[in-house]
mmCIF file with all atom_site columns, C-alpha atoms in Angstrom:
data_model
loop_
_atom_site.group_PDB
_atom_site.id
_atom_site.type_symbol
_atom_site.label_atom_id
_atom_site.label_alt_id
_atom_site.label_comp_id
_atom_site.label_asym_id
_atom_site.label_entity_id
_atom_site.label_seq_id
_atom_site.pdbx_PDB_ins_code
_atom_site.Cartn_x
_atom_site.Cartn_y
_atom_site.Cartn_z
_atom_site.occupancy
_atom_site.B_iso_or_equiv
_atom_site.pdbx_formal_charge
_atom_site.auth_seq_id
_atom_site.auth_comp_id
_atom_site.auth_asym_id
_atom_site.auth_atom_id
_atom_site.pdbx_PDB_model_num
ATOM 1   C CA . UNK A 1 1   ? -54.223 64.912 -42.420 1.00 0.00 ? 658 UNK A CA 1
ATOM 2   C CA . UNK A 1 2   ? -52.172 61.740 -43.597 1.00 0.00 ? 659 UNK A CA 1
ATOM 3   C CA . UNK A 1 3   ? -51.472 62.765 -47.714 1.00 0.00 ? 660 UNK A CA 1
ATOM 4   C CA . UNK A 1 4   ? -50.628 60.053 -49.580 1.00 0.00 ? 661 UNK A CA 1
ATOM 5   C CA . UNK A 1 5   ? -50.405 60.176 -53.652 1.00 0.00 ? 662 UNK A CA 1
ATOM 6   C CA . UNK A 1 6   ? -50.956 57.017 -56.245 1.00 0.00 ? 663 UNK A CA 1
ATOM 7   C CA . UNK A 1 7   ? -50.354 56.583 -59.825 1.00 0.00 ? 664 UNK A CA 1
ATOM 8   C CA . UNK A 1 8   ? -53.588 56.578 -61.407 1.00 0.00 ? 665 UNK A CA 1
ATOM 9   C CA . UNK A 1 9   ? -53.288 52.752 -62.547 1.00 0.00 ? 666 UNK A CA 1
ATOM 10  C CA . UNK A 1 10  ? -55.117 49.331 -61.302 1.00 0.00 ? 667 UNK A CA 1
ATOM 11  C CA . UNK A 1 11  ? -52.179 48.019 -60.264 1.00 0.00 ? 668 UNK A CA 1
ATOM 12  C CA . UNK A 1 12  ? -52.000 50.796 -57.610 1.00 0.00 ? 669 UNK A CA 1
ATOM 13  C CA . UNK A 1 13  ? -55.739 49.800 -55.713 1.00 0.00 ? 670 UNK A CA 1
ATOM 14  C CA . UNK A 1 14  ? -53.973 47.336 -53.537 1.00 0.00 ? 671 UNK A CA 1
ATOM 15  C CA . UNK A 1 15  ? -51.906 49.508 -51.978 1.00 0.00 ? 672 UNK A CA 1
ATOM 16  C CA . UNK A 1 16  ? -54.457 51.734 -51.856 1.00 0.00 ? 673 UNK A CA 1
ATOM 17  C CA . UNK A 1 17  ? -56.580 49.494 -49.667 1.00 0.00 ? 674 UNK A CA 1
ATOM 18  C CA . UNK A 1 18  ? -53.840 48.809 -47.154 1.00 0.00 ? 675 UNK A CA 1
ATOM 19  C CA . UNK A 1 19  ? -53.293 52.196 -46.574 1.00 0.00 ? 676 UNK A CA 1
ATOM 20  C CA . UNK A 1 20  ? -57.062 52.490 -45.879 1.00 0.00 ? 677 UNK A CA 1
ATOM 21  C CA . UNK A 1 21  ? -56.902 49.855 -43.843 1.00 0.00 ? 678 UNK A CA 1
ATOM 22  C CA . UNK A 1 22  ? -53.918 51.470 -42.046 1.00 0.00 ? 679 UNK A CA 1
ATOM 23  C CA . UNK A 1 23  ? -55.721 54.443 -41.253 1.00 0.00 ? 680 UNK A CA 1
ATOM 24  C CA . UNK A 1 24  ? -59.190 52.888 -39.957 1.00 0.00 ? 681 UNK A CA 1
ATOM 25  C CA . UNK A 1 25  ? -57.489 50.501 -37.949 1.00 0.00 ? 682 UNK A CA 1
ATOM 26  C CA . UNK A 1 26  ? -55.824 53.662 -36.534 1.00 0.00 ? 683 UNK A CA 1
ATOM 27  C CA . UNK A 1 27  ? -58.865 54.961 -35.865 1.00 0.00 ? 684 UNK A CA 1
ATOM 28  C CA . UNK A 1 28  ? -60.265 52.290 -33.852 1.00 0.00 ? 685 UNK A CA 1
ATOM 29  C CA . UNK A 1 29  ? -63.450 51.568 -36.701 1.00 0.00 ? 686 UNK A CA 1
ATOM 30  C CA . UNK A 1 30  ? -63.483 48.400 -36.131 1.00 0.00 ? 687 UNK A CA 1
ATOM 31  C CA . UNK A 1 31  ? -63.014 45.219 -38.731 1.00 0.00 ? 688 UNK A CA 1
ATOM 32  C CA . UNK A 1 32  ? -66.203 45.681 -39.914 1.00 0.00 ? 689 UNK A CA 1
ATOM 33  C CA . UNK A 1 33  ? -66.660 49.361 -40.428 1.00 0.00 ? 690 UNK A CA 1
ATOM 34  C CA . UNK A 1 34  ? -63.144 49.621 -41.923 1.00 0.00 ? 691 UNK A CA 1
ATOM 35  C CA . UNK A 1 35  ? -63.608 47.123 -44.174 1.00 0.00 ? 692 UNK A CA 1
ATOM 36  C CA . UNK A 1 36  ? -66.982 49.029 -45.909 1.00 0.00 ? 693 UNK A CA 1
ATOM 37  C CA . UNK A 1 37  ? -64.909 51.966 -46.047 1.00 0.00 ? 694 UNK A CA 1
ATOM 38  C CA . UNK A 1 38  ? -62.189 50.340 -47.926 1.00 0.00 ? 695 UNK A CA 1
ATOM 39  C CA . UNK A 1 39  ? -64.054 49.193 -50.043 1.00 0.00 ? 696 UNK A CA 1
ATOM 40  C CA . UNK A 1 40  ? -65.999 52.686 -50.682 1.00 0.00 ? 697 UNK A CA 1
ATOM 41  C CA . UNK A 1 41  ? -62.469 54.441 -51.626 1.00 0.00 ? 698 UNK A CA 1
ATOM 42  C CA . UNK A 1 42  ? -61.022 51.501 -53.622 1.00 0.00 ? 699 UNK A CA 1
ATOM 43  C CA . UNK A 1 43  ? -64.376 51.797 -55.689 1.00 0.00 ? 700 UNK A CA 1
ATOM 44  C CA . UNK A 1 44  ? -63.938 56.000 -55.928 1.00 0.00 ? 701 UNK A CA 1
ATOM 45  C CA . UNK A 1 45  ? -60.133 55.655 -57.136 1.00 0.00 ? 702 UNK A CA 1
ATOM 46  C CA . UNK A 1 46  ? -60.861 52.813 -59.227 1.00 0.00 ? 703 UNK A CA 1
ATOM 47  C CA . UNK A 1 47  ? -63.107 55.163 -61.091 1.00 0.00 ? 704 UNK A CA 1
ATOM 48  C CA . UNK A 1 48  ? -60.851 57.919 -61.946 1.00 0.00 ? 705 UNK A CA 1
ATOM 49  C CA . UNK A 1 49  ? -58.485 55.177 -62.827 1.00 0.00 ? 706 UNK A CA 1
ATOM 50  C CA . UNK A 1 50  ? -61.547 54.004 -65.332 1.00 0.00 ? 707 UNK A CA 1
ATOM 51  C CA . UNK A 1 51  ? -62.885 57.031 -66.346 1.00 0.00 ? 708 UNK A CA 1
ATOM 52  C CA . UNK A 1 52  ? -60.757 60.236 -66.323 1.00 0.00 ? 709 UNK A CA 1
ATOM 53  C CA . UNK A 1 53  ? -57.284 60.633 -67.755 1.00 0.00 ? 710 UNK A CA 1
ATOM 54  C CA . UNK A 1 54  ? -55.965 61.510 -64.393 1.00 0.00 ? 711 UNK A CA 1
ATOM 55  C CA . UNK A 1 55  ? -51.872 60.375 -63.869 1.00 0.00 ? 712 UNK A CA 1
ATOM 56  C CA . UNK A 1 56  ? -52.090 60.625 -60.115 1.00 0.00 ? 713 UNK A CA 1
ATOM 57  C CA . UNK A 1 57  ? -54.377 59.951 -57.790 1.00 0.00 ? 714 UNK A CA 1
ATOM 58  C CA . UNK A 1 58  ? -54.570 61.878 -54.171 1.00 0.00 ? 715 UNK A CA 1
ATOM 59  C CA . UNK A 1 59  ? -55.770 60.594 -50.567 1.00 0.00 ? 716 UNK A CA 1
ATOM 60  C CA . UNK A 1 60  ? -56.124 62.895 -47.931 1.00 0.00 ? 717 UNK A CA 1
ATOM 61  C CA . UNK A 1 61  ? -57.021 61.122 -44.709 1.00 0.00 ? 718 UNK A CA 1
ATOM 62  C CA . UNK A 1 62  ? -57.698 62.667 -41.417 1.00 0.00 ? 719 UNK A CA 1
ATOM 63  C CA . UNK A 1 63  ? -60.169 61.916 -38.077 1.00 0.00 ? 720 UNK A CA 1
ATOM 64  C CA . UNK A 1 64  ? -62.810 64.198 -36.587 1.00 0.00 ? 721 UNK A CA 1
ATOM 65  C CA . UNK A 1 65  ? -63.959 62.879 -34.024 1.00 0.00 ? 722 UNK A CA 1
ATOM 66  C CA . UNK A 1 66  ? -65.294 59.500 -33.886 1.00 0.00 ? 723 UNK A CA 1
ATOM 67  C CA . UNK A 1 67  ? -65.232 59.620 -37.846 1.00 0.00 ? 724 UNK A CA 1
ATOM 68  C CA . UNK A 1 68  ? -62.208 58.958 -40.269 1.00 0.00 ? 725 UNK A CA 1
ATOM 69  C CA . UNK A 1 69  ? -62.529 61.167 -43.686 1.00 0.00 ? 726 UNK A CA 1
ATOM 70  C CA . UNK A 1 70  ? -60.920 60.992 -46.718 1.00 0.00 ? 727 UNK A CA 1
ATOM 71  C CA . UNK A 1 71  ? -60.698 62.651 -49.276 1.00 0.00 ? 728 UNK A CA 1
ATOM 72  C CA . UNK A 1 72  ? -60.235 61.681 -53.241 1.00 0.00 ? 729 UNK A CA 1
ATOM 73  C CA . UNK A 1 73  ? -58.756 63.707 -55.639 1.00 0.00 ? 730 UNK A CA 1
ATOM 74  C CA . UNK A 1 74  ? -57.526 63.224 -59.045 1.00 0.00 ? 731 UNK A CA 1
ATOM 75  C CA . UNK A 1 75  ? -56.982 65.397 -62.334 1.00 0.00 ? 732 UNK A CA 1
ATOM 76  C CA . UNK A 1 76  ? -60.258 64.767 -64.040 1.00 0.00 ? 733 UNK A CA 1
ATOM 77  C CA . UNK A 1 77  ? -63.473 65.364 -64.947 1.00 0.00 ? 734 UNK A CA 1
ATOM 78  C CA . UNK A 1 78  ? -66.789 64.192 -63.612 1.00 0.00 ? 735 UNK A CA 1
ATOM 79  C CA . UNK A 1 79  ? -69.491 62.861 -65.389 1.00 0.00 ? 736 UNK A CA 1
ATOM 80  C CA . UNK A 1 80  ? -72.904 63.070 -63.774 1.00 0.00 ? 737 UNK A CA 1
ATOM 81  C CA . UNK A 1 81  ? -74.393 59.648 -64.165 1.00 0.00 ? 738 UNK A CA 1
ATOM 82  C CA . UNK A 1 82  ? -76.495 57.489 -61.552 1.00 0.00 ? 739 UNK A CA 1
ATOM 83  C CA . UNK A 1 83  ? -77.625 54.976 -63.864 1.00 0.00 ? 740 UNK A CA 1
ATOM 84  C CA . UNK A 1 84  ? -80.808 52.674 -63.085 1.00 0.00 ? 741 UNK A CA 1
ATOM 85  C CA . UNK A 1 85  ? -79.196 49.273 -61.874 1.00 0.00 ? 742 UNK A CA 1
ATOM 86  C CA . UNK A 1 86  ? -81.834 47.580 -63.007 1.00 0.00 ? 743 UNK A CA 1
ATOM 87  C CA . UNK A 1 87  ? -81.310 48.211 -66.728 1.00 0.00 ? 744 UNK A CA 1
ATOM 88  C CA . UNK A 1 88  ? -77.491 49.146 -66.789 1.00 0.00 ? 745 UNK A CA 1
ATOM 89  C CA . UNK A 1 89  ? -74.596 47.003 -66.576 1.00 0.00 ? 746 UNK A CA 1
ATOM 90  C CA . UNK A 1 90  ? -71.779 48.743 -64.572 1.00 0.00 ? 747 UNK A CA 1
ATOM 91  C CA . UNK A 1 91  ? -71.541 52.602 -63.014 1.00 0.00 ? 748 UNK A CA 1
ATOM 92  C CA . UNK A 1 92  ? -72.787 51.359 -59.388 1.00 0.00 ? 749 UNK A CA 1
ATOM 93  C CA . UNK A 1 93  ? -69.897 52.653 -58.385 1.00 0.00 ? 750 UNK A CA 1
ATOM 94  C CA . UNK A 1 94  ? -71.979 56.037 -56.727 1.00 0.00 ? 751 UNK A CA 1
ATOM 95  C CA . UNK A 1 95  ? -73.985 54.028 -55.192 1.00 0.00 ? 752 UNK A CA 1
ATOM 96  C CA . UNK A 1 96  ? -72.121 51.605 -53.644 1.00 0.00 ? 753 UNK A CA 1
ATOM 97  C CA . UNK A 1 97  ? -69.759 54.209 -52.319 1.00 0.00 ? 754 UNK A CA 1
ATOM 98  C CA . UNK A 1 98  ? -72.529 55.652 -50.718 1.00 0.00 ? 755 UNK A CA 1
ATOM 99  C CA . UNK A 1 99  ? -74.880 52.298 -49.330 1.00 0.00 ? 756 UNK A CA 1
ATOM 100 C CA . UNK A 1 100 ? -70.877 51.720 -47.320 1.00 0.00 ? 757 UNK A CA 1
ATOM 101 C CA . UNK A 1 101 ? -70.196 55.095 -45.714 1.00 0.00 ? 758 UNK A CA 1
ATOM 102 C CA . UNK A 1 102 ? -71.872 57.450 -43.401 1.00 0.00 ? 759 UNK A CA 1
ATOM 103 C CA . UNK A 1 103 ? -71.598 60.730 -46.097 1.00 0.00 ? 760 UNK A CA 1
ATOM 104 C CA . UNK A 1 104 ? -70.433 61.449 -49.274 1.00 0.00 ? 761 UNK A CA 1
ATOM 105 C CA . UNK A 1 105 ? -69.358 64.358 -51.232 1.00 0.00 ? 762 UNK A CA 1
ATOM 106 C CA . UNK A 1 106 ? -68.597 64.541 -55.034 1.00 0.00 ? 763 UNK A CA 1
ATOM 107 C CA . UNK A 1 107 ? -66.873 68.295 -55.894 1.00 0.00 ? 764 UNK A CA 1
ATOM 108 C CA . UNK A 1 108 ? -67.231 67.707 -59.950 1.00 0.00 ? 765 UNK A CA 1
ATOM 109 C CA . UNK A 1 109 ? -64.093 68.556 -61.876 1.00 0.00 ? 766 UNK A CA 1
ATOM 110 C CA . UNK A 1 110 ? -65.177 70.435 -65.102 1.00 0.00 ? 767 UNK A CA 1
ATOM 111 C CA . UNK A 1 111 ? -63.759 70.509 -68.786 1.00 0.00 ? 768 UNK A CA 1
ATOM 112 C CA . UNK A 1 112 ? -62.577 74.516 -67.415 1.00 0.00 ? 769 UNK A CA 1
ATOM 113 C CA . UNK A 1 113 ? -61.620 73.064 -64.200 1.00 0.00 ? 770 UNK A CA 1
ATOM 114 C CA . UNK A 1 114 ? -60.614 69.646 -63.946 1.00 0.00 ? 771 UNK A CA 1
ATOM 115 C CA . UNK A 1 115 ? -59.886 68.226 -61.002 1.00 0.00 ? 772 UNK A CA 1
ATOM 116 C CA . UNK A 1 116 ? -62.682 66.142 -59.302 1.00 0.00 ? 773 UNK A CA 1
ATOM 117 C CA . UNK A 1 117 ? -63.040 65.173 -55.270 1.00 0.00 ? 774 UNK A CA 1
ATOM 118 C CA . UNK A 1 118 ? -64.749 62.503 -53.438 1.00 0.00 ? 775 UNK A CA 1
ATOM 119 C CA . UNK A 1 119 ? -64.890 63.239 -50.041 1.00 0.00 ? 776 UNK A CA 1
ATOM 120 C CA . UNK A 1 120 ? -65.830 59.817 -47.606 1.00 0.00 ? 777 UNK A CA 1
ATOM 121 C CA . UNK A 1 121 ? -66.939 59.807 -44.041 1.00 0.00 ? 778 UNK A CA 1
ATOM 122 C CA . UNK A 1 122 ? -67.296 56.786 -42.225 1.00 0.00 ? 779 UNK A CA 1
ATOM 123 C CA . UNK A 1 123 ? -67.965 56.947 -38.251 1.00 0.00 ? 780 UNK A CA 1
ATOM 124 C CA . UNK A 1 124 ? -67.702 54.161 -35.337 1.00 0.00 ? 781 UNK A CA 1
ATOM 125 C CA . UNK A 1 125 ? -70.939 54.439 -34.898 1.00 0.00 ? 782 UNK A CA 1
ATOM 126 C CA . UNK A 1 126 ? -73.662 55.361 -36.903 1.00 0.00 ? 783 UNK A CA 1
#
């Protein structure tokens, strides 16, 4: 896999996209395709930017197959929450990470273990 390591810190989520970007158009997804999964990981880092104390944030990227994965990991903790859109403002983030790839993973980081990982799959063809 492609590792590639970000400070934890808004100003890092562009760079974060091109590299993204990088790697699907590597991998042949298509304008499209690549663009829904940038999206999905800018959305997953921005989040432990937002909501854990994390200094770093980690992308593993690799292909299997037809499918590009990557994986998110930072330093912190995860909070189970899928709000109800309808009557929340915010925290779609879960969901839209999910409505723009083919799978999703969340390993939860714990108070005893922190350290949570979003794994993203997104495939040329569904």
């Amino acid at each position: 896999p492609v590792i590639k390591r970000f400070p934890a810190h808004p100003s890092a989520l562009g760079e974060i996209r091109r590299f993204v970007r990088s790697q699907a158009k590597d991998a042949a997804l298509g304008e499209e395709r690549a663009e829904e999964l940038t999206l999905a990981v800018s959305e997953a880092c921005a989040n432990a930017i937002r909501h854990t104390n994390t200094n770093e944030i980690r992308l593993a990227c690799q292909r299997d197959g037809d499918c590009v994965v990557i994986e998110i990991e930072d330093q912190g903790v995860f909070v189970n929450h899928l709000p109800v859109p309808e009557l929340e403002p915010g925290g779609r983030g879960i969901l839209l990470m999910a409505a723009f790839v083919d799978e999703i993973a969340i390993s939860e980081g714990t108070p005893d273990n922190p350290g949570t990982r979003v794994r993203l799959v997104k495939c040329r063809r569904n």
